[in-house]
Amino acid sequence: MERQRLYIDGTWMEGTDIKTFHSINPATGERLAEVREAAPQDVAAAIQAAKKSFSETREWRDMDVQQRSNIILKIADVLAARRDELAKVETMDMGKPLRESECDADDAIHCFRYYAGLIRTPEGGCYEVNKGFGEMHSYTVHEPIGVCALITPWNYPLLMGVWKIAPSLAAGNSIIYKPASNCVLTSVKLLEILEEAGIPKGAANLVLGPGGTVGDALAESPDVGMVAFTGSTAVGQSIMKKAAGNVKKVGLELGGKSPNIIFADTDLEADVEWAMIGIFMNQGEICSAGSRILVEESIHDAFVNRLVERADAMTIGNPLNNPDIGAMVCEGQLKRVLAHCETGKKEGAKCLCGGERYTEGECAKGYFIRSTVFDACTDDMTIVKEEIFEPVVTIQTFRTEEEAIRMANNTNYGLAGGVQTRDGARALRVVKELRAGITWVNCCNPSFTEAPWGGYKMSGIGRELGIHGLEEYQEVKQINIALRPGTVGWYTN
Ligand code: NAD
């Protein structure tokens, strides 16, 4: 069985404690690989390697920006050459349909190319300032932060890593990357790719292992200047507290429970399809999933009947064979989802399809659940309030635009929201009122490397992707220059 190792200071290593855990294929239950767990000393070594790379050797930080950009482009090229291999491994490790892993790999390649291009364009600003201290020129430059710890979840193992690695490295930081422990295989391959492309020793380090030990140590270290975290809101809150020790910069991409509002002036087929993309893509293990459908009362029956008909017809099976829906990431996640469904039923929601473990044929040993639709839901139900990360959608009805907006915003989260209507003015009105960082009109769930991604309220702080995504990993320095050096007569004596 293949063994996955840590990558610290340019060396692949076993880790001090020889502790291991296993990577499991969730579609078959088979063991894919043995993974070495980082001990506290290994995390400390990775932090020191990154610190030395940033503060002493400075090879990456001081590299000619065109050369740095070329290395990032080379990463994209090597990734492109290994795209099919990575997609297959991702699917076996995480359970999503192969074609979705292929899209993720393509997005990852594009993301590296995008940030390689972005750092070649001029940045910073020059300000017209008052002459209180004499004639001055005031301008800003962007600089790297230093050592950045990047902690990611399991739902898009490759892509969530790349969303952080590409901009943080492009900005000239040295990084320590910690992927979620149940899906590490493509992260290890990604570090191999960085090495092959010529990232200098110590500039990119990989530590594997559980969040409680490895992640905690990164969040607490006074030598780490920033923690960029994607994961659950509860862990994000604990990272914020730990980061307070040395006033680290934190970037938090957290959970969501996003509304998808369907008005009656609808193109039913299109809206049903977008609703399905919104909740069933990636088995619903998407932070921005449109997991709360709010449908105008007059079209409730037509919309729900069609949604259930199509959800029920979705194919399910080994994700390598490209079914519509793959396996849940692990047994624990499947159990959480099933418990959530049971709670939904007990609280009075009506399960119209799915809601139970699926074990037919090739799904016998894997962690599968069919696409699930709950009707007759209310705001106070657990399945409407809590994010579980599942292919489960709740249906609620509304009568007026105001009611839809109130229900949409009745959540602690604020990651995303969709509005389906052919009335352009109404779409603009509703989107303006949604307290969410990502909104969709007549679609649900697309995201783009070029556009900022992030949440309001308890869904996070900061933005990934786009120009904002690069700026997250930069400090801004103000430089003021007196154009006529000399005394200014500020004091009278
Ligand atoms: P999680 O919070 O359990 O874990 C995320 C990462 O944090 C993992 O690498 C984990 O090992 C690590 N971790 C766990 N405890 C830690 C601690 N005490 N200190 C430091 N690190 C720790 O989340 P998950 O189950 O992997 O992913 C699902 C969650 O991620 C969902 O809530 C989902 O909404 C969220 N998510 C958000 C976005 C977004 O862009 N907003 C994207 C994907 C996933």
mmCIF file of N, CA and C in Angstrom, residues 65-156:
data_model
loop_
_atom_site.group_PDB
_atom_site.id
_atom_site.type_symbol
_atom_site.label_atom_id
_atom_site.label_comp_id
_atom_site.label_asym_id
_atom_site.label_seq_id
_atom_site.Cartn_x
_atom_site.Cartn_y
_atom_site.Cartn_z
ATOM 1 N N VAL A 65 10.036 38.723 -10.001
ATOM 2 C CA VAL A 65 8.609 38.373 -10.070
ATOM 3 C C VAL A 65 8.269 37.591 -11.343
ATOM 4 N N GLN A 66 9.009 37.848 -12.416
ATOM 5 C CA GLN A 66 8.720 37.101 -13.646
ATOM 6 C C GLN A 66 9.133 35.649 -13.500
ATOM 7 N N GLN A 67 10.235 35.435 -12.782
ATOM 8 C CA GLN A 67 10.683 34.062 -12.563
ATOM 9 C C GLN A 67 9.694 33.325 -11.641
ATOM 10 N N ARG A 68 9.226 34.046 -10.600
ATOM 11 C CA ARG A 68 8.234 33.442 -9.698
ATOM 12 C C ARG A 68 6.970 33.074 -10.487
ATOM 13 N N SER A 69 6.569 33.989 -11.338
ATOM 14 C CA SER A 69 5.392 33.733 -12.166
ATOM 15 C C SER A 69 5.634 32.534 -13.095
ATOM 16 N N ASN A 70 6.860 32.432 -13.639
ATOM 17 C CA ASN A 70 7.163 31.297 -14.530
ATOM 18 C C ASN A 70 7.067 29.969 -13.788
ATOM 19 N N ILE A 71 7.526 29.956 -12.533
ATOM 20 C CA ILE A 71 7.456 28.705 -11.769
ATOM 21 C C ILE A 71 5.988 28.344 -11.517
ATOM 22 N N ILE A 72 5.173 29.347 -11.244
ATOM 23 C CA ILE A 72 3.745 29.060 -11.015
ATOM 24 C C ILE A 72 3.090 28.555 -12.323
ATOM 25 N N LEU A 73 3.523 29.123 -13.435
ATOM 26 C CA LEU A 73 3.009 28.616 -14.716
ATOM 27 C C LEU A 73 3.456 27.170 -14.950
ATOM 28 N N LYS A 74 4.685 26.887 -14.524
ATOM 29 C CA LYS A 74 5.188 25.506 -14.678
ATOM 30 C C LYS A 74 4.353 24.550 -13.802
ATOM 31 N N ILE A 75 3.977 25.012 -12.601
ATOM 32 C CA ILE A 75 3.112 24.176 -11.744
ATOM 33 C C ILE A 75 1.843 23.819 -12.530
ATOM 34 N N ALA A 76 1.263 24.849 -13.174
ATOM 35 C CA ALA A 76 0.031 24.610 -13.949
ATOM 36 C C ALA A 76 0.291 23.599 -15.063
ATOM 37 N N ASP A 77 1.443 23.694 -15.712
ATOM 38 C CA ASP A 77 1.747 22.772 -16.819
ATOM 39 C C ASP A 77 1.902 21.337 -16.317
ATOM 40 N N VAL A 78 2.607 21.175 -15.196
ATOM 41 C CA VAL A 78 2.801 19.814 -14.670
ATOM 42 C C VAL A 78 1.448 19.257 -14.210
ATOM 43 N N LEU A 79 0.667 20.121 -13.594
ATOM 44 C CA LEU A 79 -0.672 19.715 -13.156
ATOM 45 C C LEU A 79 -1.501 19.276 -14.372
ATOM 46 N N ALA A 80 -1.405 20.039 -15.449
ATOM 47 C CA ALA A 80 -2.171 19.700 -16.659
ATOM 48 C C ALA A 80 -1.732 18.338 -17.204
ATOM 49 N N ALA A 81 -0.418 18.079 -17.140
ATOM 50 C CA ALA A 81 0.079 16.791 -17.651
ATOM 51 C C ALA A 81 -0.419 15.632 -16.785
ATOM 52 N N ARG A 82 -0.689 15.909 -15.505
ATOM 53 C CA ARG A 82 -1.131 14.837 -14.593
ATOM 54 C C ARG A 82 -2.627 14.938 -14.266
ATOM 55 N N ARG A 83 -3.342 15.720 -15.074
ATOM 56 C CA ARG A 83 -4.746 16.039 -14.772
ATOM 57 C C ARG A 83 -5.626 14.797 -14.612
ATOM 58 N N ASP A 84 -5.508 13.843 -15.523
ATOM 59 C CA ASP A 84 -6.392 12.668 -15.468
ATOM 60 C C ASP A 84 -6.074 11.807 -14.255
ATOM 61 N N GLU A 85 -4.780 11.676 -13.972
ATOM 62 C CA GLU A 85 -4.356 10.892 -12.795
ATOM 63 C C GLU A 85 -4.920 11.532 -11.525
ATOM 64 N N LEU A 86 -4.777 12.845 -11.417
ATOM 65 C CA LEU A 86 -5.258 13.529 -10.211
ATOM 66 C C LEU A 86 -6.770 13.403 -10.053
ATOM 67 N N ALA A 87 -7.479 13.544 -11.185
ATOM 68 C CA ALA A 87 -8.944 13.469 -11.128
ATOM 69 C C ALA A 87 -9.380 12.082 -10.639
ATOM 70 N N LYS A 88 -8.711 11.056 -11.148
ATOM 71 C CA LYS A 88 -9.090 9.686 -10.764
ATOM 72 C C LYS A 88 -8.820 9.465 -9.266
ATOM 73 N N VAL A 89 -7.657 9.895 -8.815
ATOM 74 C CA VAL A 89 -7.311 9.715 -7.396
ATOM 75 C C VAL A 89 -8.294 10.492 -6.512
ATOM 76 N N GLU A 90 -8.633 11.709 -6.953
ATOM 77 C CA GLU A 90 -9.572 12.533 -6.174
ATOM 78 C C GLU A 90 -10.907 11.809 -6.006
ATOM 79 N N THR A 91 -11.389 11.245 -7.103
ATOM 80 C CA THR A 91 -12.668 10.536 -7.070
ATOM 81 C C THR A 91 -12.606 9.320 -6.154
ATOM 82 N N MET A 92 -11.498 8.576 -6.231
ATOM 83 C CA MET A 92 -11.385 7.378 -5.384
ATOM 84 C C MET A 92 -11.252 7.744 -3.909
ATOM 85 N N ASP A 93 -10.614 8.871 -3.645
ATOM 86 C CA ASP A 93 -10.358 9.275 -2.263
ATOM 87 C C ASP A 93 -11.567 9.959 -1.631
ATOM 88 N N MET A 94 -12.313 10.716 -2.458
ATOM 89 C CA MET A 94 -13.346 11.586 -1.892
ATOM 90 C C MET A 94 -14.773 11.160 -2.226
ATOM 91 N N GLY A 95 -14.946 10.467 -3.372
ATOM 92 C CA GLY A 95 -16.268 9.920 -3.678
ATOM 93 C C GLY A 95 -17.083 10.692 -4.696
ATOM 94 N N LYS A 96 -16.543 11.804 -5.241
ATOM 95 C CA LYS A 96 -17.356 12.567 -6.198
ATOM 96 C C LYS A 96 -17.253 11.947 -7.601
ATOM 97 N N PRO A 97 -18.280 12.142 -8.459
ATOM 98 C CA PRO A 97 -18.221 11.602 -9.820
ATOM 99 C C PRO A 97 -16.964 12.090 -10.555
ATOM 100 N N LEU A 98 -16.417 11.202 -11.382
ATOM 101 C CA LEU A 98 -15.149 11.497 -12.038
ATOM 102 C C LEU A 98 -15.186 12.811 -12.825
ATOM 103 N N ARG A 99 -16.291 13.047 -13.534
ATOM 104 C CA ARG A 99 -16.312 14.269 -14.362
ATOM 105 C C ARG A 99 -16.232 15.524 -13.484
ATOM 106 N N GLU A 100 -16.721 15.448 -12.252
ATOM 107 C CA GLU A 100 -16.618 16.613 -11.360
ATOM 108 C C GLU A 100 -15.173 16.791 -10.898
ATOM 109 N N SER A 101 -14.472 15.680 -10.655
ATOM 110 C CA SER A 101 -13.051 15.789 -10.292
ATOM 111 C C SER A 101 -12.246 16.353 -11.457
ATOM 112 N N GLU A 102 -12.646 15.993 -12.685
ATOM 113 C CA GLU A 102 -11.937 16.530 -13.862
ATOM 114 C C GLU A 102 -12.137 18.039 -13.959
ATOM 115 N N CYS A 103 -13.363 18.493 -13.682
ATOM 116 C CA CYS A 103 -13.624 19.949 -13.681
ATOM 117 C C CYS A 103 -12.769 20.624 -12.604
ATOM 118 N N ASP A 104 -12.675 20.002 -11.436
ATOM 119 C CA ASP A 104 -11.871 20.578 -10.343
ATOM 120 C C ASP A 104 -10.408 20.704 -10.777
ATOM 121 N N ALA A 105 -9.894 19.652 -11.425
ATOM 122 C CA ALA A 105 -8.485 19.689 -11.853
ATOM 123 C C ALA A 105 -8.297 20.810 -12.875
ATOM 124 N N ASP A 106 -9.253 20.973 -13.784
ATOM 125 C CA ASP A 106 -9.141 22.055 -14.780
ATOM 126 C C ASP A 106 -9.175 23.424 -14.091
ATOM 127 N N ASP A 107 -10.048 23.562 -13.100
ATOM 128 C CA ASP A 107 -10.120 24.831 -12.348
ATOM 129 C C ASP A 107 -8.803 25.092 -11.618
ATOM 130 N N ALA A 108 -8.212 24.030 -11.093
ATOM 131 C CA ALA A 108 -6.953 24.172 -10.351
ATOM 132 C C ALA A 108 -5.846 24.680 -11.289
ATOM 133 N N ILE A 109 -5.792 24.114 -12.477
ATOM 134 C CA ILE A 109 -4.783 24.533 -13.471
ATOM 135 C C ILE A 109 -4.988 26.015 -13.800
ATOM 136 N N HIS A 110 -6.249 26.367 -14.039
ATOM 137 C CA HIS A 110 -6.571 27.751 -14.388
ATOM 138 C C HIS A 110 -6.200 28.710 -13.252
ATOM 139 N N CYS A 111 -6.432 28.267 -12.019
ATOM 140 C CA CYS A 111 -6.178 29.123 -10.857
ATOM 141 C C CYS A 111 -4.679 29.474 -10.768
ATOM 142 N N PHE A 112 -3.813 28.490 -10.971
ATOM 143 C CA PHE A 112 -2.370 28.784 -10.960
ATOM 144 C C PHE A 112 -2.021 29.769 -12.078
ATOM 145 N N ARG A 113 -2.594 29.539 -13.267
ATOM 146 C CA ARG A 113 -2.266 30.435 -14.402
ATOM 147 C C ARG A 113 -2.764 31.848 -14.124
ATOM 148 N N TYR A 114 -3.946 31.930 -13.522
ATOM 149 C CA TYR A 114 -4.525 33.245 -13.237
ATOM 150 C C TYR A 114 -3.608 34.045 -12.308
ATOM 151 N N TYR A 115 -3.163 33.421 -11.199
ATOM 152 C CA TYR A 115 -2.325 34.179 -10.250
ATOM 153 C C TYR A 115 -0.920 34.411 -10.791
ATOM 154 N N ALA A 116 -0.441 33.500 -11.654
ATOM 155 C CA ALA A 116 0.856 33.749 -12.304
ATOM 156 C C ALA A 116 0.750 35.023 -13.147
ATOM 157 N N GLY A 117 -0.393 35.202 -13.801
ATOM 158 C CA GLY A 117 -0.595 36.396 -14.620
ATOM 159 C C GLY A 117 -0.787 37.638 -13.770
ATOM 160 N N LEU A 118 -1.542 37.477 -12.699
ATOM 161 C CA LEU A 118 -1.899 38.643 -11.877
ATOM 162 C C LEU A 118 -0.664 39.332 -11.289
ATOM 163 N N ILE A 119 0.343 38.562 -10.896
ATOM 164 C CA ILE A 119 1.503 39.213 -10.260
ATOM 165 C C ILE A 119 2.408 39.904 -11.279
ATOM 166 N N ARG A 120 2.112 39.738 -12.558
ATOM 167 C CA ARG A 120 2.894 40.466 -13.564
ATOM 168 C C ARG A 120 2.305 41.845 -13.841
ATOM 169 N N THR A 121 1.122 42.087 -13.313
ATOM 170 C CA THR A 121 0.499 43.393 -13.585
ATOM 171 C C THR A 121 0.829 44.356 -12.453
ATOM 172 N N PRO A 122 0.870 45.651 -12.723
ATOM 173 C CA PRO A 122 1.245 46.604 -11.680
ATOM 174 C C PRO A 122 0.232 46.612 -10.541
ATOM 175 N N GLU A 123 0.694 46.850 -9.341
ATOM 176 C CA GLU A 123 -0.218 46.946 -8.210
ATOM 177 C C GLU A 123 0.243 48.075 -7.290
ATOM 178 N N GLY A 124 -0.590 48.362 -6.271
ATOM 179 C CA GLY A 124 -0.269 49.477 -5.390
ATOM 180 C C GLY A 124 -0.950 50.729 -5.913
ATOM 181 N N GLY A 125 -0.821 51.819 -5.177
ATOM 182 C CA GLY A 125 -1.508 53.040 -5.582
ATOM 183 C C GLY A 125 -0.695 54.258 -5.220
ATOM 184 N N CYS A 126 -1.049 55.386 -5.839
ATOM 185 C CA CYS A 126 -0.366 56.641 -5.544
ATOM 186 C C CYS A 126 -1.455 57.644 -5.161
ATOM 187 N N TYR A 127 -1.258 58.380 -4.074
ATOM 188 C CA TYR A 127 -2.346 59.213 -3.533
ATOM 189 C C TYR A 127 -1.995 60.693 -3.584
ATOM 190 N N GLU A 128 -2.969 61.450 -3.924
ATOM 191 C CA GLU A 128 -2.903 62.908 -3.870
ATOM 192 C C GLU A 128 -3.115 63.264 -2.394
ATOM 193 N N VAL A 129 -2.144 63.870 -1.708
ATOM 194 C CA VAL A 129 -2.306 64.132 -0.274
ATOM 195 C C VAL A 129 -2.170 65.620 0.043
ATOM 196 N N ASN A 130 -2.643 66.015 1.244
ATOM 197 C CA ASN A 130 -2.608 67.447 1.569
ATOM 198 C C ASN A 130 -1.178 67.899 1.881
ATOM 199 N N LYS A 131 -0.970 69.210 1.942
ATOM 200 C CA LYS A 131 0.397 69.725 2.058
ATOM 201 C C LYS A 131 0.734 70.186 3.469
ATOM 202 N N GLY A 132 -0.011 69.639 4.478
ATOM 203 C CA GLY A 132 0.205 70.036 5.873
ATOM 204 C C GLY A 132 1.659 69.893 6.319
ATOM 205 N N PHE A 133 2.346 68.892 5.825
ATOM 206 C CA PHE A 133 3.762 68.686 6.184
ATOM 207 C C PHE A 133 4.679 69.017 5.005
ATOM 208 N N GLY A 134 4.231 69.877 4.161
ATOM 209 C CA GLY A 134 5.003 70.182 2.957
ATOM 210 C C GLY A 134 4.571 69.255 1.839
ATOM 211 N N GLU A 135 5.134 69.446 0.672
ATOM 212 C CA GLU A 135 4.697 68.665 -0.491
ATOM 213 C C GLU A 135 5.183 67.215 -0.367
ATOM 214 N N MET A 136 4.234 66.298 -0.451
ATOM 215 C CA MET A 136 4.560 64.878 -0.227
ATOM 216 C C MET A 136 4.034 64.016 -1.371
ATOM 217 N N HIS A 137 4.697 62.946 -1.525
ATOM 218 C CA HIS A 137 4.256 61.923 -2.455
ATOM 219 C C HIS A 137 3.901 60.714 -1.576
ATOM 220 N N SER A 138 2.695 60.205 -1.659
ATOM 221 C CA SER A 138 2.299 59.059 -0.823
ATOM 222 C C SER A 138 1.881 57.907 -1.730
ATOM 223 N N TYR A 139 2.539 56.811 -1.553
ATOM 224 C CA TYR A 139 2.136 55.664 -2.372
ATOM 225 C C TYR A 139 2.169 54.375 -1.563
ATOM 226 N N THR A 140 1.587 53.321 -2.107
ATOM 227 C CA THR A 140 1.541 52.038 -1.392
ATOM 228 C C THR A 140 2.175 50.928 -2.236
ATOM 229 N N VAL A 141 2.778 49.986 -1.525
ATOM 230 C CA VAL A 141 3.246 48.761 -2.176
ATOM 231 C C VAL A 141 2.656 47.571 -1.414
ATOM 232 N N HIS A 142 2.525 46.461 -2.117
ATOM 233 C CA HIS A 142 2.053 45.224 -1.492
ATOM 234 C C HIS A 142 3.242 44.320 -1.223
ATOM 235 N N GLU A 143 3.254 43.729 -0.034
ATOM 236 C CA GLU A 143 4.345 42.831 0.338
ATOM 237 C C GLU A 143 3.765 41.528 0.883
ATOM 238 N N PRO A 144 4.528 40.431 0.815
ATOM 239 C CA PRO A 144 4.022 39.190 1.401
ATOM 240 C C PRO A 144 3.920 39.297 2.918
ATOM 241 N N ILE A 145 3.083 38.474 3.531
ATOM 242 C CA ILE A 145 2.877 38.512 4.980
ATOM 243 C C ILE A 145 4.001 37.793 5.714
ATOM 244 N N GLY A 146 4.452 36.670 5.167
ATOM 245 C CA GLY A 146 5.501 35.880 5.829
ATOM 246 C C GLY A 146 5.171 34.412 5.755
ATOM 247 N N VAL A 147 4.972 33.797 6.927
ATOM 248 C CA VAL A 147 4.614 32.376 6.959
ATOM 249 C C VAL A 147 3.089 32.269 7.009
ATOM 250 N N CYS A 148 2.517 31.581 6.057
ATOM 251 C CA CYS A 148 1.059 31.411 6.029
ATOM 252 C C CYS A 148 0.712 29.940 6.216
ATOM 253 N N ALA A 149 -0.204 29.664 7.142
ATOM 254 C CA ALA A 149 -0.706 28.297 7.334
ATOM 255 C C ALA A 149 -2.022 28.178 6.576
ATOM 256 N N LEU A 150 -2.125 27.167 5.759
ATOM 257 C CA LEU A 150 -3.314 26.978 4.926
ATOM 258 C C LEU A 150 -4.002 25.680 5.355
ATOM 259 N N ILE A 151 -5.217 25.809 5.862
ATOM 260 C CA ILE A 151 -5.932 24.632 6.399
ATOM 261 C C ILE A 151 -7.217 24.446 5.606
ATOM 262 N N THR A 152 -7.403 23.247 5.056
ATOM 263 C CA THR A 152 -8.518 23.074 4.117
ATOM 264 C C THR A 152 -9.415 21.880 4.485
ATOM 265 N N PRO A 153 -10.651 21.875 3.948
ATOM 266 C CA PRO A 153 -11.605 20.794 4.217
ATOM 267 C C PRO A 153 -11.496 19.691 3.155
ATOM 268 N N TRP A 154 -12.351 18.692 3.281
ATOM 269 C CA TRP A 154 -12.245 17.508 2.422
ATOM 270 C C TRP A 154 -13.158 17.550 1.209
ATOM 271 N N ASN A 155 -14.014 18.559 1.085
ATOM 272 C CA ASN A 155 -15.045 18.443 0.041
ATOM 273 C C ASN A 155 -14.521 18.692 -1.373
ATOM 274 N N TYR A 156 -13.519 19.582 -1.484
ATOM 275 C CA TYR A 156 -12.819 19.767 -2.760
ATOM 276 C C TYR A 156 -11.328 19.697 -2.420
#
